Short mmCIF file of C-alpha atoms in Angstrom, two decimals:
data_model
loop_
_atom_site.label_atom_id
_atom_site.label_comp_id
_atom_site.label_asym_id
_atom_site.label_seq_id
_atom_site.Cartn_x
_atom_site.Cartn_y
_atom_site.Cartn_z
CA MET A 1 3.90 12.17 -25.88
CA GLY A 2 1.09 12.02 -28.62
CA ASP A 3 -1.39 10.63 -27.33
CA GLY A 4 -2.81 13.23 -25.86
CA PHE A 5 -1.60 13.19 -22.81
CA SER A 6 -1.77 16.85 -20.84
CA LEU A 7 -0.51 17.23 -17.19
CA HIS A 8 -3.25 18.96 -15.55
CA GLU A 9 -3.27 22.68 -14.28
CA ARG A 10 -3.99 22.18 -10.67
CA LEU A 11 -0.62 19.22 -10.43
CA ALA A 12 0.77 21.79 -12.40
CA ALA A 13 0.53 24.96 -10.42
CA ASP A 14 1.49 22.84 -7.18
CA THR A 15 4.09 21.52 -8.53
CA ALA A 16 6.97 21.84 -10.30
CA PRO A 17 9.29 20.52 -13.29
CA VAL A 18 11.94 17.77 -11.79
CA ALA A 19 12.62 14.97 -14.74
CA GLU A 20 11.14 13.67 -17.30
CA LEU A 21 11.22 9.35 -16.78
CA THR A 22 10.57 7.13 -19.15
CA LEU A 23 7.39 6.69 -18.01
CA CYS A 24 6.05 9.59 -16.14
CA SER A 25 7.22 13.56 -15.06
CA LEU A 26 8.67 13.77 -12.20
CA ARG A 27 8.13 16.86 -10.54
CA LEU A 28 7.96 17.90 -6.51
CA MET A 29 5.71 19.76 -4.54
CA LYS A 30 5.97 23.05 -3.76
CA ASP A 31 5.98 22.45 0.28
CA ALA A 32 8.91 23.11 2.27
CA ARG A 33 7.51 20.63 4.96
CA PHE A 34 8.44 17.35 3.33
CA PRO A 35 10.05 16.29 0.66
CA TRP A 36 7.50 14.84 -1.50
CA ALA A 37 8.00 14.31 -5.46
CA ILE A 38 4.79 13.42 -7.83
CA LEU A 39 4.52 11.31 -9.99
CA ILE A 40 2.71 11.40 -12.99
CA PRO A 41 2.45 8.89 -16.03
CA ARG A 42 2.27 10.56 -19.62
CA ARG A 43 -0.82 9.02 -19.72
CA ALA A 44 -3.89 10.47 -21.38
CA ASP A 45 -7.79 9.74 -19.74
CA ILE A 46 -5.96 7.63 -16.94
CA ARG A 47 -7.25 8.11 -13.31
CA GLU A 48 -6.36 4.66 -11.77
CA ILE A 49 -3.86 2.79 -11.60
CA HIS A 50 -5.48 -0.37 -12.71
CA GLN A 51 -6.97 1.44 -16.03
CA MET A 52 -2.99 1.61 -17.44
CA THR A 53 -1.92 -1.73 -19.33
CA GLN A 54 -0.01 -4.00 -17.59
CA ALA A 55 3.60 -2.72 -19.10
CA ASP A 56 3.10 1.02 -18.01
CA GLN A 57 2.54 -0.48 -14.45
CA ARG A 58 5.73 -2.34 -13.92
CA GLN A 59 7.19 0.74 -15.10
CA LEU A 60 5.39 2.67 -13.15
CA LEU A 61 6.12 0.99 -9.74
CA ALA A 62 9.71 1.00 -11.06
CA GLU A 63 9.42 4.31 -11.08
CA ILE A 64 8.34 4.57 -8.00
CA THR A 65 10.44 2.04 -5.89
CA LYS A 66 13.63 4.20 -7.67
CA VAL A 67 12.52 7.67 -6.17
CA SER A 68 11.21 6.26 -3.22
CA ALA A 69 14.60 4.38 -2.31
CA ALA A 70 16.53 7.20 -3.89
CA ILE A 71 14.47 9.88 -1.30
CA GLU A 72 14.95 7.95 1.68
CA ARG A 73 18.49 7.19 1.02
CA ASP A 74 19.88 11.23 0.47
CA TRP A 75 16.91 12.18 3.29
CA ARG A 76 17.70 9.71 5.65
CA ALA A 77 13.42 9.40 5.67
CA ASP A 78 11.77 7.43 8.75
CA LYS A 79 9.52 6.54 6.47
CA MET A 80 8.96 6.59 2.44
CA ASN A 81 4.95 7.04 1.89
CA VAL A 82 3.31 6.53 -1.25
CA ALA A 83 0.29 7.28 -2.27
CA ALA A 84 -2.47 7.44 -5.40
CA LEU A 85 -5.61 9.34 -4.04
CA GLY A 86 -6.73 11.87 -6.70
CA ASN A 87 -10.07 12.53 -4.58
CA MET A 88 -9.42 16.21 -6.40
CA VAL A 89 -7.35 16.32 -9.42
CA PRO A 90 -9.01 14.06 -12.04
CA GLN A 91 -5.52 13.16 -13.60
CA LEU A 92 -2.90 9.95 -12.04
CA HIS A 93 -0.48 11.27 -9.53
CA ILE A 94 1.09 9.39 -7.64
CA HIS A 95 2.42 11.25 -4.35
CA VAL A 96 6.37 9.88 -3.06
CA ILE A 97 7.17 11.77 -0.13
CA ALA A 98 9.83 11.40 3.13
CA ARG A 99 8.39 11.37 6.18
CA PHE A 100 10.60 12.23 9.72
CA GLU A 101 8.96 11.02 13.61
CA GLY A 102 8.07 14.24 14.37
CA ASP A 103 7.39 16.32 11.58
CA ALA A 104 5.00 18.40 10.27
CA ALA A 105 2.37 16.25 10.15
CA TRP A 106 3.91 12.94 11.83
CA PRO A 107 2.32 10.38 12.51
CA GLY A 108 -0.61 11.52 10.59
CA PRO A 109 -0.81 11.74 6.69
CA VAL A 110 0.48 14.77 5.58
CA TRP A 111 -2.59 15.64 3.12
CA GLY A 112 -5.20 18.71 4.17
CA ALA A 113 -2.18 18.98 7.98
CA GLY A 114 -1.26 22.51 8.61
CA SER A 115 -0.83 25.12 5.70
CA THR A 116 1.78 24.48 3.10
CA GLU A 117 5.03 26.31 3.24
CA PHE A 118 6.77 27.34 -0.05
CA TYR A 119 10.29 27.16 -0.87
CA GLY A 120 12.40 30.46 -2.10
CA GLU A 121 13.37 30.44 -5.32
CA GLN A 122 17.26 28.96 -3.96
CA ALA A 123 15.61 26.85 -2.11
CA LEU A 124 13.64 25.37 -4.48
CA ALA A 125 16.36 24.83 -7.37
CA GLU A 126 18.60 23.04 -5.12
CA THR A 127 16.29 20.53 -3.91
CA ILE A 128 15.27 19.56 -7.25
CA ALA A 129 19.11 19.60 -8.07
CA ARG A 130 19.20 17.13 -4.84
CA LEU A 131 16.49 14.71 -5.78
CA ASN A 132 18.17 14.86 -9.39
CA ALA A 133 21.76 14.31 -8.37
CA ALA A 134 19.86 11.09 -5.66
CA LEU A 135 18.47 9.82 -9.09
CA ARG A 136 21.05 9.64 -10.78
CA ALA A 137 23.46 7.52 -7.63
CA ALA A 138 20.25 4.90 -7.11
CA MET B 1 4.79 -18.19 6.05
CA GLY B 2 7.99 -20.03 6.86
CA ASP B 3 10.13 -16.81 7.17
CA GLY B 4 8.84 -15.46 10.55
CA PHE B 5 5.70 -13.77 9.15
CA SER B 6 3.15 -13.26 12.03
CA LEU B 7 0.51 -9.98 11.77
CA HIS B 8 1.51 -7.01 13.30
CA GLU B 9 -0.93 -5.68 16.33
CA ARG B 10 -2.45 -3.17 15.22
CA LEU B 11 -3.66 -4.23 11.94
CA ALA B 12 -5.14 -7.69 13.76
CA ALA B 13 -6.89 -5.78 15.75
CA ASP B 14 -8.25 -3.12 13.26
CA THR B 15 -9.27 -4.41 10.68
CA ALA B 16 -10.81 -8.72 10.10
CA PRO B 17 -9.64 -11.32 7.54
CA VAL B 18 -10.95 -12.27 3.91
CA ALA B 19 -8.28 -14.47 1.71
CA GLU B 20 -5.58 -15.17 1.12
CA LEU B 21 -3.70 -14.32 -1.76
CA THR B 22 -0.37 -14.99 -2.94
CA LEU B 23 1.15 -12.65 -1.43
CA CYS B 24 -0.69 -11.11 0.53
CA SER B 25 -3.09 -11.30 4.25
CA LEU B 26 -6.71 -8.92 2.33
CA ARG B 27 -7.94 -8.05 5.32
CA LEU B 28 -10.82 -5.77 5.75
CA MET B 29 -10.83 -2.89 7.62
CA LYS B 30 -13.17 -2.45 10.61
CA ASP B 31 -14.98 0.84 10.03
CA ALA B 32 -18.70 0.91 8.41
CA ARG B 33 -18.05 4.18 7.34
CA PHE B 34 -15.16 3.43 3.63
CA PRO B 35 -15.34 0.07 1.98
CA TRP B 36 -11.54 -0.22 2.73
CA ALA B 37 -9.45 -3.50 2.31
CA ILE B 38 -5.81 -4.14 3.75
CA LEU B 39 -2.73 -5.78 1.82
CA ILE B 40 -0.57 -7.18 3.50
CA PRO B 41 2.16 -9.10 1.72
CA ARG B 42 3.18 -12.28 3.35
CA ARG B 43 7.24 -11.57 4.42
CA ALA B 44 8.95 -10.64 7.40
CA ASP B 45 10.73 -7.67 8.11
CA ILE B 46 9.96 -5.00 5.55
CA ARG B 47 8.36 -1.92 5.69
CA GLU B 48 8.91 -0.54 2.27
CA ILE B 49 7.85 -2.16 -1.34
CA HIS B 50 11.17 -1.27 -2.30
CA GLN B 51 12.62 -3.64 0.22
CA MET B 52 10.98 -6.34 -1.92
CA THR B 53 12.29 -8.69 -3.96
CA GLN B 54 11.60 -8.01 -7.80
CA ALA B 55 9.30 -10.97 -8.39
CA ASP B 56 7.67 -9.67 -4.98
CA GLN B 57 6.48 -6.16 -5.99
CA ARG B 58 5.28 -7.84 -9.01
CA GLN B 59 2.70 -9.68 -7.31
CA LEU B 60 2.13 -7.13 -4.45
CA LEU B 61 0.91 -5.13 -7.76
CA ALA B 62 -1.25 -7.76 -8.96
CA GLU B 63 -2.60 -8.17 -6.37
CA ILE B 64 -3.28 -4.72 -5.72
CA THR B 65 -4.92 -3.30 -8.65
CA LYS B 66 -6.96 -7.14 -9.19
CA VAL B 67 -8.61 -5.88 -5.25
CA SER B 68 -8.96 -2.09 -6.63
CA ALA B 69 -10.91 -2.63 -9.64
CA ALA B 70 -13.08 -5.62 -8.24
CA ILE B 71 -13.80 -2.95 -4.60
CA GLU B 72 -14.39 -0.40 -7.50
CA ARG B 73 -16.67 -2.34 -9.49
CA ASP B 74 -18.64 -3.72 -7.56
CA TRP B 75 -19.64 -0.68 -5.16
CA ARG B 76 -18.68 1.65 -8.15
CA ALA B 77 -16.77 3.65 -6.60
CA ASP B 78 -16.29 7.21 -7.74
CA LYS B 79 -12.70 7.40 -7.06
CA MET B 80 -9.87 4.25 -5.38
CA ASN B 81 -7.73 5.11 -3.23
CA VAL B 82 -4.13 3.33 -2.86
CA ALA B 83 -1.69 4.50 -0.73
CA ALA B 84 1.37 2.32 1.46
CA LEU B 85 1.69 4.81 5.03
CA GLY B 86 2.82 2.80 7.48
CA ASN B 87 4.22 5.56 10.26
CA MET B 88 1.85 4.42 12.79
CA VAL B 89 2.13 0.08 11.42
CA PRO B 90 6.01 -1.32 11.16
CA GLN B 91 5.04 -3.66 8.70
CA LEU B 92 4.14 -3.02 5.48
CA HIS B 93 0.50 -3.04 4.18
CA ILE B 94 -1.60 -1.29 1.48
CA HIS B 95 -5.13 0.09 1.58
CA VAL B 96 -7.05 0.16 -0.60
CA ILE B 97 -10.12 2.48 -0.20
CA ALA B 98 -13.84 3.47 -2.15
CA ARG B 99 -14.05 7.03 -2.44
CA PHE B 100 -17.28 8.12 -3.08
CA GLU B 101 -17.89 11.88 -3.13
CA GLY B 102 -19.78 12.96 -0.68
CA ASP B 103 -18.96 9.97 2.06
CA ALA B 104 -17.01 11.05 4.77
CA ALA B 105 -14.08 12.28 4.88
CA TRP B 106 -14.19 13.66 0.97
CA PRO B 107 -12.33 14.56 -0.57
CA GLY B 108 -9.39 14.37 2.04
CA PRO B 109 -7.88 11.18 2.76
CA VAL B 110 -9.42 9.35 5.27
CA TRP B 111 -6.96 8.30 7.25
CA GLY B 112 -7.47 10.47 10.91
CA ALA B 113 -10.77 11.80 9.49
CA GLY B 114 -14.13 11.54 12.31
CA SER B 115 -13.88 8.68 14.11
CA THR B 116 -14.19 4.90 13.09
CA GLU B 117 -17.64 3.43 12.84
CA PHE B 118 -17.43 -0.43 13.85
CA TYR B 119 -19.82 -2.84 11.77
CA GLY B 120 -22.53 -4.72 13.37
CA GLU B 121 -21.50 -8.34 13.55
CA GLN B 122 -24.52 -9.28 10.52
CA ALA B 123 -23.34 -6.02 8.75
CA LEU B 124 -18.91 -7.64 9.12
CA ALA B 125 -20.00 -10.56 7.50
CA GLU B 126 -22.10 -9.92 4.81
CA THR B 127 -19.09 -7.07 3.14
CA ILE B 128 -17.10 -10.08 3.62
CA ALA B 129 -18.58 -12.43 1.71
CA ARG B 130 -19.85 -9.15 -0.63
CA LEU B 131 -16.04 -8.57 -1.02
CA ASN B 132 -14.87 -12.01 -1.90
CA ALA B 133 -17.17 -12.71 -3.78
CA ALA B 134 -16.14 -9.10 -6.20
CA LEU B 135 -12.93 -10.93 -6.68
CA ARG B 136 -14.42 -14.81 -7.86
CA ALA B 137 -15.59 -11.99 -10.37
CA ALA B 138 -12.89 -10.18 -11.71
#
């Protein structure tokens, strides 16, 4: 963390911590409608994937594919959505979202669709535990 | 192309060809509101990035970052959006979209926002040529 990285306050507010991976902080979006992970590389002042070193890009890719495959398998997702948008939050973060036919935004994108449904305290803890277990099994 | 890949008909209809890269077909979305490239790995029966071999994943990443950096620079984009969604088209394809503060969907995502504005024939040809030139300069 010595290079000045600190989590953007908007990401800190909208997500809950799950695990610290080699490059990224893995967090869970606080929206119970979708199994929705966020990966944030712990690098300061990076807004685009192509601004990262090649080594960091490869590590990011490895973490994206590991998280995506783990969620797909454990939640039996119909489709994974993987996206780096960042129009609102100027800190690189990658969305990894399990989608299901007939979910609250299907087949459209999740961003801007309907209203957030917050987890209850126990459901949030259980979902974080489930995501960690899925990653360990990956 | 010997492994049975053929471009999905929906992608063929919605996009115009730009260039054949090492792994991907690079195409332009026929929506004049956004500089919007699509990368389609020429691999059959792949729907998720994590289904690809590690070598293909790395090549895909290299092509994504090259295209993204070239568009960002040439169009002076405020933000690049990079996404693999594929809820509607069951063939892996990556969106690489230049975004501008105040564009037709800003700061929301482009998918499902408003109505497509088609290029005129000359503008389409000019945009394809510009994208190719930006890639050569990359």
